[in-house]
Coordinates of C-alpha atoms and ligand atoms in Angstrom, one line a residue:
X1 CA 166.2 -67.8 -25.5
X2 CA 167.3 -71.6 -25.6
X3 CA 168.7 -73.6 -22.8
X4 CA 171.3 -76.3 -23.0
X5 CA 172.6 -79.1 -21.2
X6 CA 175.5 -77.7 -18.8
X7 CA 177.5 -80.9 -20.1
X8 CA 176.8 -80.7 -23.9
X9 CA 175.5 -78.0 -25.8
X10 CA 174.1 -80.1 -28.5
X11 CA 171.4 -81.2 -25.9
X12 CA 169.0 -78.4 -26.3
X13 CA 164.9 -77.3 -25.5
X14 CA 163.1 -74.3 -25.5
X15 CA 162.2 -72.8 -22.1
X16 CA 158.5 -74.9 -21.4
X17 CA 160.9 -78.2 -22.6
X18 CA 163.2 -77.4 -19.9
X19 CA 160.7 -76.3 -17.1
X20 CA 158.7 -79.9 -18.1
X21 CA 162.0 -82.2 -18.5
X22 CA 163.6 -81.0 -15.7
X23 CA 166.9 -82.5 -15.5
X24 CA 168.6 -82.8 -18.9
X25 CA 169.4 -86.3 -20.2
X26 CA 173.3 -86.4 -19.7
X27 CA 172.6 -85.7 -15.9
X28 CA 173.3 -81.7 -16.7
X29 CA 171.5 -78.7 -15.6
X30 CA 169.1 -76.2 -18.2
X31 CA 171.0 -73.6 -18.5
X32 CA 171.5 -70.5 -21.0
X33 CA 174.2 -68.1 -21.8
X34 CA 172.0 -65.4 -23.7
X35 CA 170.6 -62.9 -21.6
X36 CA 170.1 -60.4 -24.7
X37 CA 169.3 -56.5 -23.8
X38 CA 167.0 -57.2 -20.5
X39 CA 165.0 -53.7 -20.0
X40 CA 166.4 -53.8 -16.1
X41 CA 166.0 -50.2 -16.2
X42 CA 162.1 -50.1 -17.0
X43 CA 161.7 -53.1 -15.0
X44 CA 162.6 -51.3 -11.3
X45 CA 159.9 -49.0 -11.9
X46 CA 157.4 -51.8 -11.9
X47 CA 155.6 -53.2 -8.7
X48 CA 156.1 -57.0 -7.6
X49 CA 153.8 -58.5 -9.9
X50 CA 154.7 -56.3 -12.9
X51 CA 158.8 -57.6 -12.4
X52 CA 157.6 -60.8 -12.0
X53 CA 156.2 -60.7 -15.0
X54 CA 158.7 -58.6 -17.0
X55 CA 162.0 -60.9 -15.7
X56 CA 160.2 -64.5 -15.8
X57 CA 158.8 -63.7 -19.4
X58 CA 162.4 -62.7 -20.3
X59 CA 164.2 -65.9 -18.8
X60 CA 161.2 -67.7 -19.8
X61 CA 160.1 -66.5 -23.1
X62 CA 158.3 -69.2 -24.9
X63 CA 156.0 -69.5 -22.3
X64 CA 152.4 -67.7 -23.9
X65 CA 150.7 -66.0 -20.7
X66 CA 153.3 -65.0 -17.7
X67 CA 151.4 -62.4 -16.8
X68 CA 148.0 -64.6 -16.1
X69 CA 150.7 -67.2 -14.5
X70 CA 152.4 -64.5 -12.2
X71 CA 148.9 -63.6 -10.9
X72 CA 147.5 -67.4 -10.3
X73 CA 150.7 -68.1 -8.4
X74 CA 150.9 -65.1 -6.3
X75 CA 147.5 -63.6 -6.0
X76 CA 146.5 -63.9 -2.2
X77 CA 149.1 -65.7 -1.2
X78 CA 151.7 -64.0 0.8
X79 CA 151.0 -61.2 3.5
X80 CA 152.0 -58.2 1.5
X81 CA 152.0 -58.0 -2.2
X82 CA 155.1 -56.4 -2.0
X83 CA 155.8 -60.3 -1.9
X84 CA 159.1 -59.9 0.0
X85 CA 159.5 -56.4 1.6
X86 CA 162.9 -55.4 2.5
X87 CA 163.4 -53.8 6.0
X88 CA 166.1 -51.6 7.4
X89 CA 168.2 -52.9 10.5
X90 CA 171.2 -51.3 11.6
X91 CA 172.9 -50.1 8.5
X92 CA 171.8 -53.4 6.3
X93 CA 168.5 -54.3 4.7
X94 CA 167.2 -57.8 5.4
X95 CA 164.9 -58.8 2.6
X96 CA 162.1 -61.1 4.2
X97 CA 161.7 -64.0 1.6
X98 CA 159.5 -65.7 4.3
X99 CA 156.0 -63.9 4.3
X100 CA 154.6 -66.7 1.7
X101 CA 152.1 -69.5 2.9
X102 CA 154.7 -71.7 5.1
X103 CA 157.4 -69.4 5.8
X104 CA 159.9 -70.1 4.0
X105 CA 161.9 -68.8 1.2
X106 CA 161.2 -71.6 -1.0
X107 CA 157.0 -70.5 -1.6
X108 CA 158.3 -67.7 -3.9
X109 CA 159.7 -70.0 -6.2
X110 CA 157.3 -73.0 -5.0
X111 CA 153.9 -70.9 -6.0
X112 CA 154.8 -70.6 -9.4
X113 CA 156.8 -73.8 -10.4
X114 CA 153.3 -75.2 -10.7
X115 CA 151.7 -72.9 -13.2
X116 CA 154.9 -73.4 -15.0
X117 CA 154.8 -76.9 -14.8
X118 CA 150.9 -76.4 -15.8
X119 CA 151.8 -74.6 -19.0
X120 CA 154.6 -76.0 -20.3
X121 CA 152.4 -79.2 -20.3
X122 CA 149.2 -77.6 -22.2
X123 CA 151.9 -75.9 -24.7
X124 CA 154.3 -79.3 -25.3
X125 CA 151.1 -81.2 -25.6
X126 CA 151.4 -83.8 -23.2
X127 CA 148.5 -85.5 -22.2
X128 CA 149.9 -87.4 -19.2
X129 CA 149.4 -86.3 -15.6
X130 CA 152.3 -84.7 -13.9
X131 CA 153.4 -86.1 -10.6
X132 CA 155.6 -84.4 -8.5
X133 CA 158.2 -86.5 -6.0
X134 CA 160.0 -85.3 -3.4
X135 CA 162.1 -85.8 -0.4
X136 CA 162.1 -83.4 1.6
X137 CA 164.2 -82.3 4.9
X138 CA 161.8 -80.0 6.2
X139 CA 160.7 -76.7 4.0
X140 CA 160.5 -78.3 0.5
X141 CA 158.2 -80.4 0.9
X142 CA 155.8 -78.3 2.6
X143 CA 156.2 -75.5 -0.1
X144 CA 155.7 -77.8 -3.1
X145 CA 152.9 -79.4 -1.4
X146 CA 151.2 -75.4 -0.9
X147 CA 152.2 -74.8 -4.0
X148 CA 150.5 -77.8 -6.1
X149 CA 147.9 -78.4 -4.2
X150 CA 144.8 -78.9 -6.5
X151 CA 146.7 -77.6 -9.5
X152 CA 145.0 -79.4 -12.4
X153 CA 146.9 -82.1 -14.3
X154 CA 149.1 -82.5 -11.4
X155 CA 149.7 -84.7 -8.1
X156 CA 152.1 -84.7 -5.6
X157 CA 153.8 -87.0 -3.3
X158 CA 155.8 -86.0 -0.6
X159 CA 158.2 -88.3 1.4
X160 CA 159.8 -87.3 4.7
X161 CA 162.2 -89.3 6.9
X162 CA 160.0 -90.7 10.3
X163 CA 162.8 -89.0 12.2
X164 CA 164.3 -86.4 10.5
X165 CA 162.1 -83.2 10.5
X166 CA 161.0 -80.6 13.4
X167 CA 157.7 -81.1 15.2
X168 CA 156.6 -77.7 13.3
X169 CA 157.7 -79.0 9.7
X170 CA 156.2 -82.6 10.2
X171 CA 152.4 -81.0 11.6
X172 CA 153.2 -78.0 8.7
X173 CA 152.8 -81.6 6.0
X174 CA 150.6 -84.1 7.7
X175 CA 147.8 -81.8 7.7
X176 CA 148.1 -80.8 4.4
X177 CA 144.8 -80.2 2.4
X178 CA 144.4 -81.1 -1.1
X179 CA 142.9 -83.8 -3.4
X180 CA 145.7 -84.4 -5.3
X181 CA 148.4 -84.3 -2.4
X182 CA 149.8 -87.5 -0.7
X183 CA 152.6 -87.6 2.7
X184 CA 154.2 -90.2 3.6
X185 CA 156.8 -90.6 6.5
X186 CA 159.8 -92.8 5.7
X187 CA 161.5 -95.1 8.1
X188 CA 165.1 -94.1 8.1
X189 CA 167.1 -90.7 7.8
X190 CA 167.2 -87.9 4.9
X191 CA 169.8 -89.5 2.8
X192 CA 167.7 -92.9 3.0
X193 CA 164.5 -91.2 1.6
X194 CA 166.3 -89.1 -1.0
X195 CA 168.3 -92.2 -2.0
X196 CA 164.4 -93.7 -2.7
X197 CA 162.7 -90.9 -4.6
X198 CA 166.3 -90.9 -7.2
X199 CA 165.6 -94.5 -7.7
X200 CA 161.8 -94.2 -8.6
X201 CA 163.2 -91.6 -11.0
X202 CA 165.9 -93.9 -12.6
X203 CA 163.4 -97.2 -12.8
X204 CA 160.7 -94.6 -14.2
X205 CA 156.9 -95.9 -14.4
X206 CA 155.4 -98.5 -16.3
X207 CA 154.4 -97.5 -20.4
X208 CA 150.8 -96.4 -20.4
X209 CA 150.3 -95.7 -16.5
X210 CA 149.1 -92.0 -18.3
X211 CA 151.5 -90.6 -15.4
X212 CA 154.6 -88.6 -15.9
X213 CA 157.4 -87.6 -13.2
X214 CA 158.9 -84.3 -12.5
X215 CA 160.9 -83.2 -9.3
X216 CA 160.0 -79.7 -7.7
X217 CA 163.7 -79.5 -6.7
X218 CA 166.1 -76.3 -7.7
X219 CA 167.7 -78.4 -10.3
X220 CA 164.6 -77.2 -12.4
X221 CA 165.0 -73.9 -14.5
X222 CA 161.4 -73.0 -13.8
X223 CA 162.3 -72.6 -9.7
X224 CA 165.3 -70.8 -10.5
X225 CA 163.9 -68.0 -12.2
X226 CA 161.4 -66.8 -9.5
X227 CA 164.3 -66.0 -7.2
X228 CA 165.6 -63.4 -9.9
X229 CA 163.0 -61.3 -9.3
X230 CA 163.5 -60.3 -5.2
X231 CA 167.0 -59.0 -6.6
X232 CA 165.6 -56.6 -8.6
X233 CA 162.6 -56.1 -5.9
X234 CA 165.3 -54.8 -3.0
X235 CA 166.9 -52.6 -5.5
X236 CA 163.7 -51.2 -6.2
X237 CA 163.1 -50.5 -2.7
X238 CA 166.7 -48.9 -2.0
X239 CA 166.2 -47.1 -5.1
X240 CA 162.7 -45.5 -4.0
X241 CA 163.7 -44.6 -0.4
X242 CA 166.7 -42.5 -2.0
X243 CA 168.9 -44.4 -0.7
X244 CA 171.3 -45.2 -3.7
X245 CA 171.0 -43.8 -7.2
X246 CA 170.4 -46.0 -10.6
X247 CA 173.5 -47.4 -11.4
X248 CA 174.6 -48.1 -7.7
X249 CA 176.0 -51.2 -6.6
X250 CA 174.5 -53.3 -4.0
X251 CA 175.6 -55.9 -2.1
X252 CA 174.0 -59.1 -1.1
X253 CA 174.8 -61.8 1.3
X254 CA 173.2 -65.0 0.8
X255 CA 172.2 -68.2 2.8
X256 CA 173.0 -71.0 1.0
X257 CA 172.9 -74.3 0.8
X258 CA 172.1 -76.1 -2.8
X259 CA 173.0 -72.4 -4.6
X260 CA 169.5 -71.8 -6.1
X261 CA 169.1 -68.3 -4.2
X262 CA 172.7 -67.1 -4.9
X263 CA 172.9 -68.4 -8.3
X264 CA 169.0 -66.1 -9.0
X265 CA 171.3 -63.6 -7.8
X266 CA 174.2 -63.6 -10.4
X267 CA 171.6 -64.4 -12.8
X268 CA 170.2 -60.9 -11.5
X269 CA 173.6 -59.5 -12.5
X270 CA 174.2 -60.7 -15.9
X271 CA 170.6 -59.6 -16.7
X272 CA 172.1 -56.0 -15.9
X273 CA 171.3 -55.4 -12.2
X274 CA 173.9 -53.2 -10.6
X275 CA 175.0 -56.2 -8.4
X276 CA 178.2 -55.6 -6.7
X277 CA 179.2 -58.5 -4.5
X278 CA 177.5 -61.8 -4.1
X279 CA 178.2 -63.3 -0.7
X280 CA 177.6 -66.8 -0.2
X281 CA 177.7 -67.7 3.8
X282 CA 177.6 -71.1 5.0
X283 CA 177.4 -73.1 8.4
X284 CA 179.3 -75.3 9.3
X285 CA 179.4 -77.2 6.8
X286 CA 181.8 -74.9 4.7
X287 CA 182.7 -77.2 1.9
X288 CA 181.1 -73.7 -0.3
X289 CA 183.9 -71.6 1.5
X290 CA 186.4 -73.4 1.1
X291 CA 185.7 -73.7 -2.5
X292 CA 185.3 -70.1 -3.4
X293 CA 188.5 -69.4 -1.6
X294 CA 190.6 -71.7 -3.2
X295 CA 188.9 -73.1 -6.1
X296 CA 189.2 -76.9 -4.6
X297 CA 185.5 -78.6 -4.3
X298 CA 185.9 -81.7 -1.8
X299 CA 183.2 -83.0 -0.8
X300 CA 184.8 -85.9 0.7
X301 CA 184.6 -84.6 5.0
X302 CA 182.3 -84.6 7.5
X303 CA 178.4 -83.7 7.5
X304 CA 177.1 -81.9 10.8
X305 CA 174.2 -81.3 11.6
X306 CA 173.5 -77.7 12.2
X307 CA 170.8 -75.7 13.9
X308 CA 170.5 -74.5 10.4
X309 CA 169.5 -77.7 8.8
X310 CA 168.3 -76.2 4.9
X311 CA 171.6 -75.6 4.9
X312 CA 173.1 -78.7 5.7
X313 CA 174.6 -79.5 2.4
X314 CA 178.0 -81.0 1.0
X315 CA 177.0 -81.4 -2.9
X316 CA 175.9 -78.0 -4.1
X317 CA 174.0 -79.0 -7.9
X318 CA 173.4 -75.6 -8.9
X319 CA 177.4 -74.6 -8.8
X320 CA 177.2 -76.7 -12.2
X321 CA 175.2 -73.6 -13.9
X322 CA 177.8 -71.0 -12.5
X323 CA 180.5 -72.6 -13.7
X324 CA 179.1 -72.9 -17.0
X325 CA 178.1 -69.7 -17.0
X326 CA 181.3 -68.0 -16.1
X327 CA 183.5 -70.8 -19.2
X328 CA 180.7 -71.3 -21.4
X329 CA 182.7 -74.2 -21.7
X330 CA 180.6 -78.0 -21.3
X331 CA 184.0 -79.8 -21.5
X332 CA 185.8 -78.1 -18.8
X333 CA 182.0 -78.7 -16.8
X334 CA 181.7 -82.0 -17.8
X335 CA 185.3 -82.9 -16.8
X336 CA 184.6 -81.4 -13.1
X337 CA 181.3 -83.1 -12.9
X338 CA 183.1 -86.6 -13.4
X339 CA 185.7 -85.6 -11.0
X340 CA 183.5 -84.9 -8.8
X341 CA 181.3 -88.3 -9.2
X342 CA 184.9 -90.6 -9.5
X343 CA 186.9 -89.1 -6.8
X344 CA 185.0 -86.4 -4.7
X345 CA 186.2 -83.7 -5.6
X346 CA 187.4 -81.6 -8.2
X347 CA 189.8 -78.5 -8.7
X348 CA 189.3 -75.3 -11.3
X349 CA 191.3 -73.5 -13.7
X350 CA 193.0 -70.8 -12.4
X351 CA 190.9 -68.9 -14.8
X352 CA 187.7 -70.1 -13.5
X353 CA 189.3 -68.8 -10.1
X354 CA 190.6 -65.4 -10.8
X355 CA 186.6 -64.9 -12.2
X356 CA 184.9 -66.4 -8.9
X357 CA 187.0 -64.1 -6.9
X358 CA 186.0 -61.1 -9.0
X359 CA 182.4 -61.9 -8.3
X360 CA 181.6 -63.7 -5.1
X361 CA 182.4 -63.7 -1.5
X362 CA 182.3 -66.1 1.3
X363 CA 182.6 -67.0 4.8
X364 CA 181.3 -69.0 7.2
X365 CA 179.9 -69.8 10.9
X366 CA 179.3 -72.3 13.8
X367 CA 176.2 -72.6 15.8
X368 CA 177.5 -70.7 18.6
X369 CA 178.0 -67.9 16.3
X370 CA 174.4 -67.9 15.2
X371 CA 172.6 -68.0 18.1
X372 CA 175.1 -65.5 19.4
X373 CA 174.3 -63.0 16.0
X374 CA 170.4 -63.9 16.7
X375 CA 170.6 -63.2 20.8
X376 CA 172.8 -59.9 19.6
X377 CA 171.0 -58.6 16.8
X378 CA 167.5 -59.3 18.7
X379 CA 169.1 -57.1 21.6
X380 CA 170.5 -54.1 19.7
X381 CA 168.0 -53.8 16.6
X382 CA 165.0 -55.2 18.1
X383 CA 164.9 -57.9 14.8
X384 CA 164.0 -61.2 15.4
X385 CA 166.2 -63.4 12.7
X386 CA 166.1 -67.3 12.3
X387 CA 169.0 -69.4 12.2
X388 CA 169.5 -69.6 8.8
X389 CA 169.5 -65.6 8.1
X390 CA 172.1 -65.1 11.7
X391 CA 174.3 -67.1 9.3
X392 CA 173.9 -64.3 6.5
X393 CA 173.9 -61.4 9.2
X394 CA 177.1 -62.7 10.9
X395 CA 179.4 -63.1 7.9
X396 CA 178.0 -59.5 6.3
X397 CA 179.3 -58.0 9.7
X398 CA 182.9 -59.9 8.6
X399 CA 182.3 -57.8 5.7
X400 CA 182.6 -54.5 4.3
X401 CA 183.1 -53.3 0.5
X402 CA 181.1 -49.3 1.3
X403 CA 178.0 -50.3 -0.9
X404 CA 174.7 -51.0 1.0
X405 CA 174.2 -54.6 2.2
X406 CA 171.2 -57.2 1.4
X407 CA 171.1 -59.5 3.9
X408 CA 168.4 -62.5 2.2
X409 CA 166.2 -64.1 5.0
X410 CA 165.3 -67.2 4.2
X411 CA 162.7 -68.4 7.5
X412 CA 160.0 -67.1 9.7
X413 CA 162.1 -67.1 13.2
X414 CA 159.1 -69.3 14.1
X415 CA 159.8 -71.9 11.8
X416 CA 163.4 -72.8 14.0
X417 CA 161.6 -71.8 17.5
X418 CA 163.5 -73.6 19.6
X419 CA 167.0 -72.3 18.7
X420 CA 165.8 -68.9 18.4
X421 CA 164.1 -68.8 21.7
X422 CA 167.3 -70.0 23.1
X423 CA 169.7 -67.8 21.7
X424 CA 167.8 -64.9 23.1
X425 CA 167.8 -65.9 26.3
X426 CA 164.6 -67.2 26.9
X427 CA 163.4 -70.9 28.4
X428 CA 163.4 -73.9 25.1
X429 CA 162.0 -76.6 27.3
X430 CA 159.2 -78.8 26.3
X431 CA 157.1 -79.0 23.0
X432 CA 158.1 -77.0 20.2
X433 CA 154.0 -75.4 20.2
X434 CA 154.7 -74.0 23.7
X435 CA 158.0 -72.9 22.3
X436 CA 156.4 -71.0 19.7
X437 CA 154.4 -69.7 22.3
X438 CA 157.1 -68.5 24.4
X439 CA 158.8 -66.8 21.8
X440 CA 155.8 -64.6 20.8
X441 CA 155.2 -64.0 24.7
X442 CA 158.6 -62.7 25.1
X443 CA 158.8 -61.3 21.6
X444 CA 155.6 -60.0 20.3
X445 CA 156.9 -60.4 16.9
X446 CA 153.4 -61.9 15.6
X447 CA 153.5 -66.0 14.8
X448 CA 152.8 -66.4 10.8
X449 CA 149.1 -67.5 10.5
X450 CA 150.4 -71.2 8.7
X451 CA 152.3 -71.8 11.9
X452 CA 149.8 -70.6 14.2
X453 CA 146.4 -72.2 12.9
X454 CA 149.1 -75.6 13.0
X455 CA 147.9 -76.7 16.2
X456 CA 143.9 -77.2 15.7
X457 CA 144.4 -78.4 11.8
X458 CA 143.3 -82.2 11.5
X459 CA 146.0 -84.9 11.1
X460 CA 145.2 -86.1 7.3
X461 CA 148.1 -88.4 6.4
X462 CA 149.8 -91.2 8.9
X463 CA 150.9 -93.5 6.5
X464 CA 155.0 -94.9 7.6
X465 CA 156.7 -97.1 5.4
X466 CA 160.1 -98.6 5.2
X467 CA 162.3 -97.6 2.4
X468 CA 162.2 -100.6 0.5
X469 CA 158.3 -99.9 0.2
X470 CA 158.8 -96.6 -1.6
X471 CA 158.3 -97.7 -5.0
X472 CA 155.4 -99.9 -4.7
X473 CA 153.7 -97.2 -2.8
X474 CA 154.3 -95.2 -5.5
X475 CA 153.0 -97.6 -8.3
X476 CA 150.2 -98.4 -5.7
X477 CA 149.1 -94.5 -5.5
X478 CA 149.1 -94.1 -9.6
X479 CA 147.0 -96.9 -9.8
X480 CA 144.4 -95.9 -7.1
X481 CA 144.3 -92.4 -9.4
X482 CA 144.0 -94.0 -12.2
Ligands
PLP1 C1 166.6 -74.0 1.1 C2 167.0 -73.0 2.1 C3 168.2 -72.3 2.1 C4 169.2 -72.6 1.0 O1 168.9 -72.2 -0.2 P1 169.7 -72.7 -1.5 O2 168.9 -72.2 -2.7 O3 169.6 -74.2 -1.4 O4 171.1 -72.3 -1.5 C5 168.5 -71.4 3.1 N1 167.6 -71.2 4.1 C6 166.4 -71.8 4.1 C7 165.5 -71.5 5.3 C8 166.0 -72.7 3.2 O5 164.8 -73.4 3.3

């Protein structure tokens, strides 16, 4: 199977070029339209590990050992090797994507970028180190730091605005174990920080520093492809309890934000999974609704900030592979891509249209809507959502098509305490600690062990820099490592 540049099909590599490179060098996304006679069949009668294996070695095939690879990066590491179990509430299924190391969706996919990463390098031959930069909101950063920690031929720097992450997510990276890991708080917001770590990438480091730089980000094929596999995982399950018969459709509503997970999940489809409807539910910032309903992208209106902050997004990168994928057409993607970066926005064929209708839905809500969903769902199913999944759960109630629903959770309810404690009623005063606290009194749902064993952990990195500072500190760290 060969990927290709989203803009230009003449820019090609083979799957371990793509997982190592990243992004492509026209600025386009790895993509690739041949998804040949996938066994999906054979593959839902396998266990976790087993699909991992079988859908990961199809999407990736050039890589030599994904079994080996599927067992380092999962082995141990979440609470069930189910991985992500699906559990029944009301008449949906929420599929728990958060029962890896910090809780959040992103450790599926985080846990084995690095063994790909690891690979691809020992297979391409490259004999320079990998470092991994990132800015990082809030989850990212503390999966990719979980994830690489100590991986050989690999070091990681993590950059986080000073005051733009949760008490939870900053104590989640600060004590951080690892040789090879490195935080650093940034003075300045999100956008400042991200705007940093994409001009170390475009300056690049000096010849012969024996250093090369990759980005843990979902523009990289090799974190897409994990997230294929809980498709075929919660089919599996539905399939098991009797629930619906092979060849069923199922639907699945989706939390999104940069369109990694939903995009895993059409990937699922063309594979061969009986997917019925993809549903892609977003915030308040609805710049994704408004898109799939009338085929107009504009990013050019206002950012909020939501209680549900990993979804706090108005450029969606990964919407560049679906519309390749549904035109196989690099022009027409190109020409929307340049759109986009000249004016702000862009507009689809009608074609392009007529097939997003066919395969997704949409819909969105407001922050009183979530913690209303959370406070209601908590009361009548006794199920304890976060903020980001309430968003899922509320526009699946908005829709209906008959097949069974998915609903993807995305984060531990503890990971967003203070919302979640407020939206079902109870006191969100003070720290966010005796938050968590005050959740699991009045809950008893139990606190993930990463969250709870937070408090005692030792602070390991306090270094605060301005912005201006990022690149030398970077130059400065790969020549202490030297
Ligand atoms: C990253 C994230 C999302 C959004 O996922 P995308 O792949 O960016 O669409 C949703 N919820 C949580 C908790 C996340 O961390």
């Amino acid at each position: 199977m060969n990927y290709q540049s989203t803009r230009n099909a003449k820019i090609t590599a083979s799957s371990t070029a793509a997982v190592l490179q990243g992004l492509a060098d026209d600025g386009g996304l790895f993509i690739t339209k041949d998804f040949g006679s996938f066994d999906w069949r054979g593959t839902l009668q396998q266990n976790a590990f087993g699909m991992a294996e079988a859908i990961l070695g199809a999407l990736l095939p050039d890589f030599d050992d994904m079994p080996a690879l599927v067992r380092r990066a999962y082995t141990g590491k979440f609470e069930t090797d189910e991985l992500t179990p699906l559990v029944k509430v009301g008449s949906r299924y929420v599929l728990e994507l958060f029962r890896g190391p910090t809780s959040a969706f992103k450790d599926v996919a985080l846990s084995m970028l690095p063994q790909l990463i690891t690979a691809a390098r020992a297979q391409e031959g490259v004999r320079d180190e990998i470092l991994i930069l990132t800015a990082t909101s809030g989850d990212t950063g503390k999966a990719a730091l979980a994830g690489f920690r100590d991986v050989p031929g690999t070091k990681i720097i993590v950059f986080y605005p000073d005051a733009g992450v949760s008490k939870v997510q900053k104590a989640q990276m600060v004590t951080q174990e690892g040789e090879n890991v490195c935080v650093c708080a940034v003075r300045g917001n999100f956008d400042d920080t991200q705007t940093g770590v994409k001009r170390i990438f475009a300056a690049g480091l000096p010849e012969g520093s024996g250093v090369r730089l990759s980005s843990a980000n979902s523009i990289n094929i090799g974190r897409l492809a994990p997230q294929v596999v809980y498709y075929f995982k919660a089919y599996a399950n539905l399939l098991r309890s009797g629930r619906i018969h092979e060849g069923d459709q199922v639907d699945y509503v989706v939390p999104t934000g940069n369109f990694g997970d939903i995009l895993a999940g059409y990937l699922a489809k063309r594979m061969g999974l009986p997917v019925g409807r993809l549903v892609c539910a977003s915030n308040r910032n609805d710049v994704l609704t408004d898109f799939l309903r009338t085929g107009v992208y504009d990013r050019r209106r206002p950012f909020y900030k939501t209680i549900s902050p990993s979804m706090d997004i108005l450029v969606s990168s990964n919407l560049e592979r679906l519309l390749y994928l549904l035109c196989e057409d690099e022009n027409e993607v190109a020409g929307y891509m340049r759109d986009l970066n000249e004016q702000g926005a862009y507009t689809v064929s009608d074609a392009m249209l007529e097939k997003l209708h066919g395969e997704f839905g949409c819909g969105c809500c407001d922050d009183v809507e979530t913690k209303e969903t959370i406070g209601r769902v908590w009361k009548e199913h006794g199920y304890l959502m976060d903020t980001h999944t309430a968003v899922a759960w509320k526009v699946a109630e908005g829709y209906e098509s008959g097949a069974p629903v998915v609903v993807l959770s995305t984060a531990s309810p503890y990971k967003f305490p203070a919302a979640v404690l407020s939206a079902i009623g109870g006191d969100a005063s003070g720290d966010e600690f005796e938050i968590m606290d005050r959740l699991h009194t009045l809950t008893g749902v139990p606190v993930p062990q990463g969250l709870a064993t937070l408090r005692s952990k030792p602070v390991r990195h306090t270094d605060v820099i301005d912005r201006e500072a990022m690149q030398a500190y970077v130059l400065g760290k790969v020549e202490h490592w030297k």
